[in-house]
CSV table of C-alpha atoms and ligand atoms in Angstrom, one decimal:
chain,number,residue,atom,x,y,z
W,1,UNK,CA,11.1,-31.1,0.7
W,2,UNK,CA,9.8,-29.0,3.1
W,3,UNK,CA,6.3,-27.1,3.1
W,4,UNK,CA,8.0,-23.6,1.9
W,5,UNK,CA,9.8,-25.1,-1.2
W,6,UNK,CA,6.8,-27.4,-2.2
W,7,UNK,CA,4.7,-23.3,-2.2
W,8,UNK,CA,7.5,-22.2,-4.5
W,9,UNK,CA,7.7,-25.3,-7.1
W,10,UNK,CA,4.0,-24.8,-7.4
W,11,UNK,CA,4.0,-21.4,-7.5
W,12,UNK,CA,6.4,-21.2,-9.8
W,13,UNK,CA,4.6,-23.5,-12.1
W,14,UNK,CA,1.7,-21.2,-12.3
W,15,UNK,CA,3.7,-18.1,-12.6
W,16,UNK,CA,2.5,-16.5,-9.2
W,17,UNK,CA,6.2,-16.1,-8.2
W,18,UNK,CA,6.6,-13.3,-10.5
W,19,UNK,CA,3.4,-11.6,-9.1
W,20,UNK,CA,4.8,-11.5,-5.7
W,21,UNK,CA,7.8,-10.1,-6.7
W,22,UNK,CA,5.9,-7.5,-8.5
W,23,UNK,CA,3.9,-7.0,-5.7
W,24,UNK,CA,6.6,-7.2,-3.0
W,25,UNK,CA,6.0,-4.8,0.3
W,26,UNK,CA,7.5,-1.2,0.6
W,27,UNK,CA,10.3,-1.1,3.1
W,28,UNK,CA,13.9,-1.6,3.3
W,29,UNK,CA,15.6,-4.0,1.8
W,30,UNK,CA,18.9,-4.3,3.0
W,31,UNK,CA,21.9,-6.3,1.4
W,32,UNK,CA,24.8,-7.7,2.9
W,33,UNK,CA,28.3,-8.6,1.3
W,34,UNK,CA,31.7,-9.5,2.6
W,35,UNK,CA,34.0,-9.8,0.2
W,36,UNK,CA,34.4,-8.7,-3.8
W,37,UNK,CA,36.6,-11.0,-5.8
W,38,UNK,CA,37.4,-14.9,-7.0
W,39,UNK,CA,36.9,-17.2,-3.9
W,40,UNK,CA,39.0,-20.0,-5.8
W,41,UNK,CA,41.7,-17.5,-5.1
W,42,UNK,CA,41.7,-17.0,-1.7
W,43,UNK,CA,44.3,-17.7,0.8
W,44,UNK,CA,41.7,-17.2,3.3
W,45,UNK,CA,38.4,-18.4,4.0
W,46,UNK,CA,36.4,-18.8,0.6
W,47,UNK,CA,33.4,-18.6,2.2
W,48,UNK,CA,33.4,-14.7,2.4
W,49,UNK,CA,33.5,-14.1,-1.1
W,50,UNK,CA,30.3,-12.9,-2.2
W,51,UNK,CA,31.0,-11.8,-5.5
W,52,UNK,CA,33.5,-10.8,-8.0
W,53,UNK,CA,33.5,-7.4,-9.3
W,54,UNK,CA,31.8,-8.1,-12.3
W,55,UNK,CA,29.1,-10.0,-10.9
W,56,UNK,CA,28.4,-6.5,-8.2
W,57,UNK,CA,28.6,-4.2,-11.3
W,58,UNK,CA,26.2,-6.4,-12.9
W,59,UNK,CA,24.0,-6.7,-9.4
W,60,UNK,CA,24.2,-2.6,-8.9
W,61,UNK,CA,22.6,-2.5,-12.0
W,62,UNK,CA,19.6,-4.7,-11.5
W,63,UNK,CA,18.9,-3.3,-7.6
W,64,UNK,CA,19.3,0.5,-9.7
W,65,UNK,CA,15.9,-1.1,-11.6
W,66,UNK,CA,13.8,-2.2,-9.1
W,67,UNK,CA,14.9,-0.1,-5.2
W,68,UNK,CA,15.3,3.3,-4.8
W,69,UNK,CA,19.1,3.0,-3.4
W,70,UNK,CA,19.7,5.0,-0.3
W,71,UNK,CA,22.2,6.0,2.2
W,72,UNK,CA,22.9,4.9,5.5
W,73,UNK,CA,22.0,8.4,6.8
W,74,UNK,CA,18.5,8.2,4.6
W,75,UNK,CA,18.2,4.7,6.9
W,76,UNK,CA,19.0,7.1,10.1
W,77,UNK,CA,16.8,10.0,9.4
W,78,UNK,CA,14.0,7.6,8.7
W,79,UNK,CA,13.9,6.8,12.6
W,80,UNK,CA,12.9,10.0,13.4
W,81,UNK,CA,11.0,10.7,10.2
W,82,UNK,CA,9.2,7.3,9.3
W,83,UNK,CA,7.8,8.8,6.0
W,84,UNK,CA,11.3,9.3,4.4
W,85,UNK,CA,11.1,6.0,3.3
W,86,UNK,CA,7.3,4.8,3.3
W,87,UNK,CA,5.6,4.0,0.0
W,88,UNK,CA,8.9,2.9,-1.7
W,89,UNK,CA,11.0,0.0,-1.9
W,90,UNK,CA,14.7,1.1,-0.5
W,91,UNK,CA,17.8,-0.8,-0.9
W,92,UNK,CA,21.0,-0.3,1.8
W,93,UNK,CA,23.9,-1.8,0.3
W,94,UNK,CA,26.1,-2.8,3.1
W,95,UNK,CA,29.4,-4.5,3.4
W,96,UNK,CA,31.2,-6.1,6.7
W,97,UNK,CA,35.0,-6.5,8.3
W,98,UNK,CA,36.8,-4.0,6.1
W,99,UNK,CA,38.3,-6.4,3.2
W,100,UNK,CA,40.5,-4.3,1.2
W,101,UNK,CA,39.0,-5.5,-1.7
W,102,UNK,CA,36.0,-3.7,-0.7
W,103,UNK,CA,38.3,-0.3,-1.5
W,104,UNK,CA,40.1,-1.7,-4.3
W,105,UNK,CA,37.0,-3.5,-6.3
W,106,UNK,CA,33.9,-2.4,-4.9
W,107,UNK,CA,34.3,1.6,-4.3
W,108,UNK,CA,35.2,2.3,-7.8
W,109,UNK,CA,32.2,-0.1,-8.9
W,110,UNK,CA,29.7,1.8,-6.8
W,111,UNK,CA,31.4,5.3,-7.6
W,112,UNK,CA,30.7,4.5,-11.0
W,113,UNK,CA,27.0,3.6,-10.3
W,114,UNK,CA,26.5,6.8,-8.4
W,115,UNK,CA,25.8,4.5,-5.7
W,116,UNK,CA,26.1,5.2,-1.8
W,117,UNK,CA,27.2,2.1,0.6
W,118,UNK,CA,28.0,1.9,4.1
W,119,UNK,CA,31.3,0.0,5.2
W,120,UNK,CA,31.1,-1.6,8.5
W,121,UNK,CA,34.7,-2.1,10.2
W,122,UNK,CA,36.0,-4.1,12.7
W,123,UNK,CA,38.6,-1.9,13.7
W,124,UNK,CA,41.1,-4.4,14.9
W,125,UNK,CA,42.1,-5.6,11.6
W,126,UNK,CA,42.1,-2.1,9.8
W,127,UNK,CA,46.3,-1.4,8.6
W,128,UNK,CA,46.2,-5.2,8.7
W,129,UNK,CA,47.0,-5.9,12.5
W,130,UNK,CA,45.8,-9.6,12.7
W,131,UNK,CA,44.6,-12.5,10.5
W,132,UNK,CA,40.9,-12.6,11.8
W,133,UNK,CA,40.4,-16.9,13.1
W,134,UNK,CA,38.0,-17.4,9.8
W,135,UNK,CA,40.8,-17.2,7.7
W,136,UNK,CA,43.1,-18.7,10.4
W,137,UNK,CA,41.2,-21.5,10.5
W,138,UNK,CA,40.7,-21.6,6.5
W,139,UNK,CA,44.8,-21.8,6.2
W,140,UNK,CA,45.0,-24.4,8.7
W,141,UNK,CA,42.5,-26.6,6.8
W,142,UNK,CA,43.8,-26.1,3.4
W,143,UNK,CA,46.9,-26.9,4.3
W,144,UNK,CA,46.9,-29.8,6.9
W,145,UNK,CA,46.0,-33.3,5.5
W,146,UNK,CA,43.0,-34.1,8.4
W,147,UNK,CA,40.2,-35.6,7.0
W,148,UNK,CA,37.9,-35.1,10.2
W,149,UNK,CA,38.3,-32.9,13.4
W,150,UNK,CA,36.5,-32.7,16.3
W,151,UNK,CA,37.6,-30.2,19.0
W,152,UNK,CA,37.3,-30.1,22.8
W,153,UNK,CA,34.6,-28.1,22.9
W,154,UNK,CA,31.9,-29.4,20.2
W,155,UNK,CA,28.9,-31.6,20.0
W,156,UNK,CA,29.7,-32.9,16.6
W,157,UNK,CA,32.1,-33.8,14.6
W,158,UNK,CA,33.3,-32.7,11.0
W,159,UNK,CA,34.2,-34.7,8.0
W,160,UNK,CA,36.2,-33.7,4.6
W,161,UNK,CA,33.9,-34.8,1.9
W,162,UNK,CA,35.9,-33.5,-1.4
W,163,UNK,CA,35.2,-30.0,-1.0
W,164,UNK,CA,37.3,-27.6,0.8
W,165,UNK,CA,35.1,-24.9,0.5
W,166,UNK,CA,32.1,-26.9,2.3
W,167,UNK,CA,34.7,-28.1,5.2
W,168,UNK,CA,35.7,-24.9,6.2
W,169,UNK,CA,32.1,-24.0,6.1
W,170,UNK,CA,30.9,-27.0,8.2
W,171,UNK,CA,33.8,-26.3,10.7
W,172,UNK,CA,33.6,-22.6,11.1
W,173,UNK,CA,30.1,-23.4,11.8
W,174,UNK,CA,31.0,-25.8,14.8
W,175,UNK,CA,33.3,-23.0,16.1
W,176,UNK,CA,30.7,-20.4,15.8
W,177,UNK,CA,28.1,-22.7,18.0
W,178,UNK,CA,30.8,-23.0,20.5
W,179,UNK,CA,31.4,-19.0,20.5
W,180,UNK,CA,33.2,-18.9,23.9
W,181,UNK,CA,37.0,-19.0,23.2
W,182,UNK,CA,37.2,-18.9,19.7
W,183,UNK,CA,41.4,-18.1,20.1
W,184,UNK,CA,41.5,-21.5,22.4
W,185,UNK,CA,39.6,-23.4,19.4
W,186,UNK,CA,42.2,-22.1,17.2
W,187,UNK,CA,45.0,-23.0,19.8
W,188,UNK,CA,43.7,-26.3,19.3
W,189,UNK,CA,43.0,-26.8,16.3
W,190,UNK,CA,46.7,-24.9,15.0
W,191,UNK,CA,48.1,-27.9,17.7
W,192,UNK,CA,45.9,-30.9,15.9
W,193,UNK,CA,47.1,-29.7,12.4
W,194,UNK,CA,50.9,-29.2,13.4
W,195,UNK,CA,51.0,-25.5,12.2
W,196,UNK,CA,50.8,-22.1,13.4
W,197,UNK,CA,52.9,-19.8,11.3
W,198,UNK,CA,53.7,-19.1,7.9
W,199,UNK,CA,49.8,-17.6,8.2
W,200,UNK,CA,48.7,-15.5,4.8
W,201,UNK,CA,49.1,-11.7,5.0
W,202,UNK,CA,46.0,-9.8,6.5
W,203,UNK,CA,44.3,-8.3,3.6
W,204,UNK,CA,42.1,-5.0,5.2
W,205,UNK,CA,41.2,-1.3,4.3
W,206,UNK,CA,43.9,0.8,6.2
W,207,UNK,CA,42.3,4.4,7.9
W,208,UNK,CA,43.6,6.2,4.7
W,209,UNK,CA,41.4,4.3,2.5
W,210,UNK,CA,38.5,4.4,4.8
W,211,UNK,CA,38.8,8.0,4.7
W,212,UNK,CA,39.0,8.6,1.2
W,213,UNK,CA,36.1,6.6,0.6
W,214,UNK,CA,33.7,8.3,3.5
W,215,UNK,CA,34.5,11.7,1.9
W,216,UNK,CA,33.6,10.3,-1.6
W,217,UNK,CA,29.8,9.6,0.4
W,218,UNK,CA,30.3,6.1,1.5
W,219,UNK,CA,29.1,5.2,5.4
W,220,UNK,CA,31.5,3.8,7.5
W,221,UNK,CA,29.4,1.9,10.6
W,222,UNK,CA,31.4,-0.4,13.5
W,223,UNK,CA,31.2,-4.1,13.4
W,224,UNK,CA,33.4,-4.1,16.8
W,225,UNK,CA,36.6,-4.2,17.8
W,226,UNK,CA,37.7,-7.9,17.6
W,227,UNK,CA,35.2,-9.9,15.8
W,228,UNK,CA,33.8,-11.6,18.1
W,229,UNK,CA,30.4,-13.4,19.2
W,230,UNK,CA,29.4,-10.5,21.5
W,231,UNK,CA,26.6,-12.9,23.3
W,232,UNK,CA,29.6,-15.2,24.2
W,233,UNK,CA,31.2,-12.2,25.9
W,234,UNK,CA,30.7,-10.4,29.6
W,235,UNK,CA,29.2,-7.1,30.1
W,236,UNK,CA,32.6,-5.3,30.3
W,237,UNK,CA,33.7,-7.6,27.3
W,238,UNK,CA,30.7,-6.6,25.4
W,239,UNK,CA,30.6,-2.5,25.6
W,240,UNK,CA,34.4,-2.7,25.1
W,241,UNK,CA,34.2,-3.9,21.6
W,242,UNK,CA,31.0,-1.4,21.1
W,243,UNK,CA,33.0,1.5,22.6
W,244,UNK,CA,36.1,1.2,21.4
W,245,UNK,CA,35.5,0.8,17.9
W,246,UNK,CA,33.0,3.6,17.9
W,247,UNK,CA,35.9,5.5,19.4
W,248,UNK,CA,39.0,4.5,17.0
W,249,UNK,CA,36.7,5.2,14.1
W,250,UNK,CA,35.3,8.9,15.1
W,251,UNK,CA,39.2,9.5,16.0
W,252,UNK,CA,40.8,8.4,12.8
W,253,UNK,CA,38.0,9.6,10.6
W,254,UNK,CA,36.9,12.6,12.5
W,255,UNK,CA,33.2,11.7,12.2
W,256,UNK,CA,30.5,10.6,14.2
W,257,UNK,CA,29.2,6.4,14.2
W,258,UNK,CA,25.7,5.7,14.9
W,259,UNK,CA,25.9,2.5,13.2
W,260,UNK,CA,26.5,-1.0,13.9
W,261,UNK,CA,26.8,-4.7,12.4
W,262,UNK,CA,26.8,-7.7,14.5
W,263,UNK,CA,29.8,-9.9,14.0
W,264,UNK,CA,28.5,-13.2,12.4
W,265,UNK,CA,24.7,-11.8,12.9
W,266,UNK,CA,22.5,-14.8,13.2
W,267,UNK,CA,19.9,-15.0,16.0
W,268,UNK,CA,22.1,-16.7,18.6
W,269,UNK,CA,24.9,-13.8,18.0
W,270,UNK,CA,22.9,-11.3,19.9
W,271,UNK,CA,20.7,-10.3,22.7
W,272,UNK,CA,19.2,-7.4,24.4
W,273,UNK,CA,22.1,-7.1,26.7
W,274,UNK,CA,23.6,-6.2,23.5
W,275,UNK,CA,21.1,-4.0,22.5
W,276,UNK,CA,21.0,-2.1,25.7
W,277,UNK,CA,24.8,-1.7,25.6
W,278,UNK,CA,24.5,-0.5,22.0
W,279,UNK,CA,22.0,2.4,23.1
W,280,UNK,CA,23.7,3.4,26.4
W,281,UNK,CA,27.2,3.9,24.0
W,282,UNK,CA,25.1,6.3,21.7
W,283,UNK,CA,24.6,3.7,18.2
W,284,UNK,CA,21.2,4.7,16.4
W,285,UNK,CA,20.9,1.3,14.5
W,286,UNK,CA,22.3,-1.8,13.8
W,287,UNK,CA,21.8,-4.4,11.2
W,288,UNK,CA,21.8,-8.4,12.2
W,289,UNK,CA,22.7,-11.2,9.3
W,290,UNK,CA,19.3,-12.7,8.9
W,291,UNK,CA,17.7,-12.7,5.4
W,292,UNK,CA,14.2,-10.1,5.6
W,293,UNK,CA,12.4,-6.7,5.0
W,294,UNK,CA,12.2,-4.5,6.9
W,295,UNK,CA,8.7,-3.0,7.1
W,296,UNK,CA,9.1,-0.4,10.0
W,297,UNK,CA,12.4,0.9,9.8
W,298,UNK,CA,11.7,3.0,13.2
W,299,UNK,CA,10.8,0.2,15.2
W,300,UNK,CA,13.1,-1.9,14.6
W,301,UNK,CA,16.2,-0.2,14.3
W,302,UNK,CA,18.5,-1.9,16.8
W,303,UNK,CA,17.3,-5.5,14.2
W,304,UNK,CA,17.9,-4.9,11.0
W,305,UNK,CA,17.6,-7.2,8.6
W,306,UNK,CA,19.6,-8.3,5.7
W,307,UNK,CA,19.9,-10.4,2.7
W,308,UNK,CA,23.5,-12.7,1.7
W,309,UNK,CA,24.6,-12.0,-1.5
W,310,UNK,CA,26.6,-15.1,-2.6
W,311,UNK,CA,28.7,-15.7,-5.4
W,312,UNK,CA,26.2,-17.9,-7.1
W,313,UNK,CA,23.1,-15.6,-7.0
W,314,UNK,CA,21.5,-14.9,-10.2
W,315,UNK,CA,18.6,-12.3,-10.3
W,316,UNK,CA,16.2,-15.3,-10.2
W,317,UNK,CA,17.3,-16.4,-6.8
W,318,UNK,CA,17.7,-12.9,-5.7
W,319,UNK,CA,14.0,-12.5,-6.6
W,320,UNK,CA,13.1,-15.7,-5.6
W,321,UNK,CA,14.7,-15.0,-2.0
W,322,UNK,CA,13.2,-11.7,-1.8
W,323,UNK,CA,9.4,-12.6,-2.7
W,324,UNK,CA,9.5,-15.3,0.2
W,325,UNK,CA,11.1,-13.3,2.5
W,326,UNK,CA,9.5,-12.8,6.7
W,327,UNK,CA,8.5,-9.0,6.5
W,328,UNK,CA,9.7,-7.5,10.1
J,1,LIG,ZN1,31.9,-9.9,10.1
């Protein structure tokens, strides 16, 4: 056990846990979710379910109790005006890729709630275009009979231990590490399992239902074009998938984006190159996938950070995850 969960355990046994939750620091605390539904029905990648829609009506209502909810454009103003959101404990829920589940399931949830969200879209899987390589590489696994794989490119290998769900995890995370040419790992890997057709159906928002929802006052933000690691990719590479998005959602929606989401989002994802390209095409902000709160909205605002919500949190462990969290 390391020196962090021996703290909690003992904290927990004198009741101090609940003290720092009651104490927690102002700032923004900013949630993160992919998508709403039953991961033991996917057809895709189970590890992107972060809820089902009971579960999110029943989380609205707990984040209602303890964060002043605000909007994406609250988050925005506050950059200029750092007072907007000093003094107060803010929630931004936020939700990645554009699942159409996020339309059917979530929208109504949060409409109901009175709730703002921001949505943030990578645009070339809106009107279902392409089966993003997650949930490629989820079908392949599911329905191949490999028991360990180990492509070209990685250090380790990965093993199936009984669970499905852990070895599309374990292997989507050996892709991600090798970021550079994710469609020739799933050239490979389509070639090691024998298949490469007969994929699921795409399941995104189309631009009708993105539009309907921004004029019901959700945010709609770019998480670029293809989904891919922007670190792994050139210059050129990099402000393409920035600029384009930007520019097929302004066109279609006939508003303005100043806000981004990193595809994937963890440290390595990322870098100021990035940043820099995200400035000089005109973004205001952009939120990363790495669990903390954000103390200083305005100094940070290219760094956002953001908690997982997975399908088994329970307010404890959202409480527990929040009172521990690195303050930015
Ligand atoms: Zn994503």
């Amino acid at each position: 056990m390391d020196l962090k969960r021996i703290q909690m355990k003992v904290e927990s046994l004198i009741g101090l846990d609940q003290r720092r939750w009651r104490q927690a620091p102002y700032g923004l605390y900013s949630v993160n979710l992919h998508r709403v539904g039953d991961y033991r029905e996917a057809s895709g990648d189970p590890n992107v379910y972060s809820c089902t829609p009971s579960q999110l009506d029943a989380h609205i209502r707990f984040f209602k109790q303890h964060f002043d909810i605000v909007s994406l454009d609250d988050v925005t103003q506050a950059i200029a005006s750092p007072a907007l959101l000093k003094n107060r404990r803010c929630m931004a829920i936020t939700f990645d890729d554009g699942y159409a589940d996020n339309y059917h399931h979530a929208f109504p949830i949060l409409t109901s709630h009175q709730v703002p969200a921001a949505f943030f879209i990578a645009t070339g899987l809106v009107g279902n275009n392409v089966l993003p390589w997650w949930d490629k590489v989820a079908f392949l696994l599911k329905n191949s009979a490999l028991s360990t794989i180990k492509l070209t490119q990685w250090v380790n290998s990965v093993g199936y231990k009984g669970d499905i769900k852990q070895f599309i995890r374990l292997v989507l995370k050996e892709i991600k590490a090798s970021g550079q040419c994710l469609d020739k790992q799933i050239e490979e890997l389509e070639s090691l399992t024998g298949l490469n057709s007969s994929y699921p159906s795409p399941e995104f928002v189309s631009w009708a239902q993105l539009k309907e929802m921004y004029k019901a006052g959700m945010t709609i933000g770019a998480h670029s074009h293809h989904h891919y690691i922007l670190s792994s990719l050139t210059d050129d590479e990099i402000l393409f998938e920035l600029q384009h998005s930007k520019k097929l959602l302004e066109e279609h929606l006939g508003i303005s984006i100043n806000a981004f989401s990193y595809p994937v989002g963890n440290q390595s994802t990322y870098n100021n190159g990035v940043i820099e390209a995200l400035k000089s095409s005109g973004y205001e902000l952009a939120f990363n996938f790495r669990p903390g709160i954000n103390a200083s909205v305005e100094k940070k605002c290219y760094d956002l950070h953001r908690f997982p919500i997975e399908p088994t949190m329970t307010t404890d462990s959202f409480k527990k995850m929040v009172s521990y969290a690195p303050v930015y």
